[in-house]
Backbone as a ProteinNet text record, in pm:
[ID]
protein_1_A
[PRIMARY]
MQASDRFNINSQLEHLQAKYVGTGHADLNRFEWAVNIQRDSYASYVGHYPILAYFAVAENESIGRERYNFMQKMLLPCGLPPEREDD
[TERTIARY]
-191.4	-220.5	-352.1	-351.1	-469.5	-561.1	-684.2	-781.9	-741.3	-681.1	-639.5	-527.3	-437.2	-330.8	-389.1	-487.5	-551.2	-621	-689.1	-757.7	-657.3	-545.7	-443	-383.5	-354	-297.7	-397.5	-524.5	-626.6	-646	-642.5	-659.8	-540.8	-420.1	-302.6	-313.1	-359.3	-375.8	-480.9	-591.5	-695.2	-643.6	-560.9	-502.8	-411.7	-328	-240.3	-320	-426	-507.1	-580.3	-618.6	-684.5	-583.5	-461.2	-360.2	-296.5	-268.9	-201.7	-293.2	-325.5	-419.3	-364.3	-236	-176.4	-169.3	-198.4	-189.6	-308.8	-413.7	-528.7	-619.9	-728.1	-824.5	-899.7	-990.7	-1058.3	-1145	-1198.1	-1287.5	-1215.5	-1084.4	-1006.5	-1007.3	-1049.2	-1049.2	-915	-898.9	-771.3	-732.2	-829.3	-800.9	-750.7	-818	-776.9	-637.7	-607.7	-475.7	-369.7	-396.1	-300.8	-280.3	-387	-376.1	-287	-304.8	-221.3	-74.4	-45.8	92.9	154.3	80.6	132.8	156.3	61.5	76.4	193.2	210.4	324.3	455.9	459.7	581.2	611.3	510.5	532.1	572.1	512.3	548.5	694	737.2	875.6	970.6	933.7	1018.6	1033.9	924.1	928.4	1005.4	992.3	1054.3	1201.6	1253.2	1395.2	1465.7	1544	1606.7	1695.7	1777.7	1862.8	1781.5	1672.1	1588.2	1524.9	1480	1420.9	1523.4	1646.7	1753.4	1783.5	1780.1	1803.7	1697.6	1570.2	1462.6	1477.1	1517.8	1534.9	1643.3	1753.9	1862.4	1817.9	1750.6	1708.9	1608.3	1522.6	1420.4	1458.2	1579	1629.6	1533.6	1487.9	1399.8	1462.5	1411.8	1460.2	1399.3	1462.9	1415	1279.3	1260.2	1130.4	1019.4	1051.3	950.2	915.5	1015.4	989.1	903.6	934.8	855.7	710.2	692.6	557.9	486.4	554.8	493.6	450.6	534.9	498.2	379.9	375.8	262	132.9	142	23.6	-21.7	73.7	40.1	-24.3	-0.1	-58.4	-210	-262.7	-406.9	-486.2	-452.4	-517.2	-408.6	-340.3	-226.3	-262.8	-382.5	-422.9	-541.4	-564.5	-678.1	-806.1	-915.6	-1045.5	-1083.5	-1153.6	-1194.6	-1294.6	-1293.4	-1387.9	-1531.4	-1624.6	-1766.9	-1801.5	-1878	-1921.9	-2060.5	-2078.4	-2210.5	-2282.4	-2386	-2464.3	-2573.3	-2567.3	-2668.3	-2776.1
939.9	814.2	760.3	636.8	576.1	522.2	496.8	444.8	307.2	226.6	93.4	101.4	200.4	219.1	259	348.6	392.3	275.9	193	76.9	-19.6	-41	-132.7	-81.9	46.6	104.7	93.7	124.3	114.4	-28.9	-123.7	-263.5	-310.8	-265.2	-300.6	-241.1	-117.6	-53.1	-124.7	-162	-235.9	-370.4	-435.6	-563.5	-545.4	-442.3	-415.7	-383.7	-304.5	-267.2	-386.9	-481.4	-602.4	-695.6	-698.7	-790.1	-740.2	-611.1	-552.6	-449.6	-472.6	-385.8	-244.2	-230.4	-100.7	-5.2	-49.6	40	133.8	106.6	196.4	182.8	259	263.8	395.5	419.2	548.2	577.5	475	494.9	491	489.6	482	618.4	620.6	748.9	771.3	886.5	926.1	836.1	798.6	714.2	576.4	514.7	382.4	387.4	495.1	512.2	519.9	597.8	612.4	479.7	403	271.8	179.6	180	96.5	135.3	264	311.2	268.5	288	252.1	102.3	22.8	-123.2	-171.9	-115	-152	-117.3	-2.2	38.9	-56.2	-87	-177.2	-316.5	-365.2	-496.5	-495.9	-386.1	-374.8	-373.2	-301.6	-296.9	-436.2	-510.3	-644.3	-740.5	-724.3	-816.6	-795.1	-678.5	-649.1	-638.9	-740.4	-751.5	-632.1	-579.3	-465.3	-341.4	-316.6	-202.1	-227.2	-351.1	-387	-372.1	-414.2	-400.2	-252.8	-171	-27.5	34.6	2	54.2	4.2	-121.3	-177.5	-103.1	-73.9	-0.2	142.8	205.9	345.5	361.3	261.8	271	192.9	137.4	61.2	-51.2	-125.9	-240.7	-362.3	-478.8	-599.1	-607	-685.4	-698.7	-766.1	-864.9	-932.1	-837.5	-749.2	-652.3	-554.1	-509.5	-417.9	-485.4	-612	-686.2	-695.6	-727.8	-737.2	-602.2	-495	-361.2	-324.2	-353.9	-324.2	-408.3	-534.4	-619.5	-567.9	-517.5	-461.2	-332.3	-251.4	-126.9	-151.6	-268.5	-299.4	-319.2	-347.9	-370.5	-243.7	-136	-6.1	100.2	106.7	197.4	345.3	380.8	522.3	547.9	461.1	477.7	424.4	454.1	408.7	485.1	417.9	487	597.4	703.3	812.4	768	837.7	809.1	840.4	751.1	774.3	833.7	927.8	989	918.2	843	774.6	867	900.7	990.7	912.5
-3251.9	-3186.4	-3241.9	-3281.3	-3339.3	-3229.2	-3266.3	-3170.5	-3118.9	-3203.3	-3158.9	-3055.4	-3069.9	-2971.4	-2836.9	-2840.3	-2717.5	-2647.6	-2726.1	-2669.3	-2608.2	-2675.6	-2626.2	-2495.2	-2486.2	-2364.2	-2249.7	-2276.4	-2171.5	-2125.7	-2216.9	-2176.7	-2094.2	-2127.7	-2047.9	-1907.8	-1898.1	-1768	-1684.3	-1744	-1671.9	-1624	-1704.6	-1664.5	-1542.9	-1544.5	-1430.3	-1305	-1319.9	-1204.8	-1146.6	-1229.6	-1180.3	-1113	-1164.8	-1113.4	-984.2	-976.9	-861.1	-796.1	-667.9	-597.6	-582.8	-557.9	-530.2	-647.3	-768.7	-883.1	-891.7	-817.7	-813.7	-933	-928.3	-1037.4	-1027.8	-1117	-1125.4	-1003.2	-937.5	-823.4	-689.2	-689.7	-566.4	-497.4	-370.7	-300.5	-230.1	-172.1	-113.1	4.3	86.5	201.8	158.3	61.7	14.1	-48.6	-119.4	-178.5	-68.6	36.1	146.1	219	236.1	300.9	218.1	86.2	-0.4	11	12.2	21.9	155.3	264.6	397.1	409.1	362.3	371.8	286.8	168.6	85	154.7	220.1	291	406.1	488.5	601.9	554.8	447.4	394	345.5	287.6	243.4	362.8	468.4	587.6	648.2	656.1	715	624.3	495	400.9	376.2	407.2	385.6	521	551.5	682.4	717.9	626.9	666.4	707.3	639.4	677.8	814.3	836.3	964.3	1076.5	1051.3	1151.3	1177.8	1073.9	1090.7	1181.5	1155.5	1240.9	1384.3	1401.7	1535.6	1612.7	1547	1613.2	1643.1	1547.9	1565.4	1679.1	1698.9	1803.3	1928.9	1930.8	2045.4	2084	1985.3	2005.6	1939	1973.2	1905.7	1765.7	1680.7	1543.2	1541.3	1625.8	1634.5	1677.6	1773.3	1819.8	1708.7	1633.1	1521.5	1414.9	1385.8	1287.5	1335.1	1462.8	1519.7	1512.1	1545.4	1540.4	1398.7	1301.1	1162	1116.7	1157.4	1120.6	1184.2	1306	1371.6	1303.2	1259.4	1191.4	1055.5	997.2	866.8	875.9	993.9	1006.7	978.9	1045.1	1023	1010.1	896.7	885.6	890.3	850.8	849.1	940.4	1035.3	1125	1061.8	1126	1076.6	949.6	859.6	735.3	766	685.6	708.8	678.4	740.3	715.7	571.8	508.3	370.8	371.6	283.8	266.9	153.5	187.7	84.8	35.6	-93	-150.3	-219.3
[MASK]
+++++++++++++++++++++++++++++++++++++++++++++++++++++++++++++++++++++++++++++++++++++++

């Protein structure tokens, strides 16, 4: 692999990471990664009607209530962020 190929691959990766938040980056910690995964999942559930209907039937709730619950869970999907140690 040549140096120019490596540079091209890295620049493409940086472009994807800047364009899409969920792709992550080198400084992404475990909590932020988990939040991205949970939010992407909830957004998919809300955006795909058959999945939303399946959850509504499984939990014996209306589809509107399930949509509302998923939207509420998107605010803090993994709870409060952990305390950061500033050195």
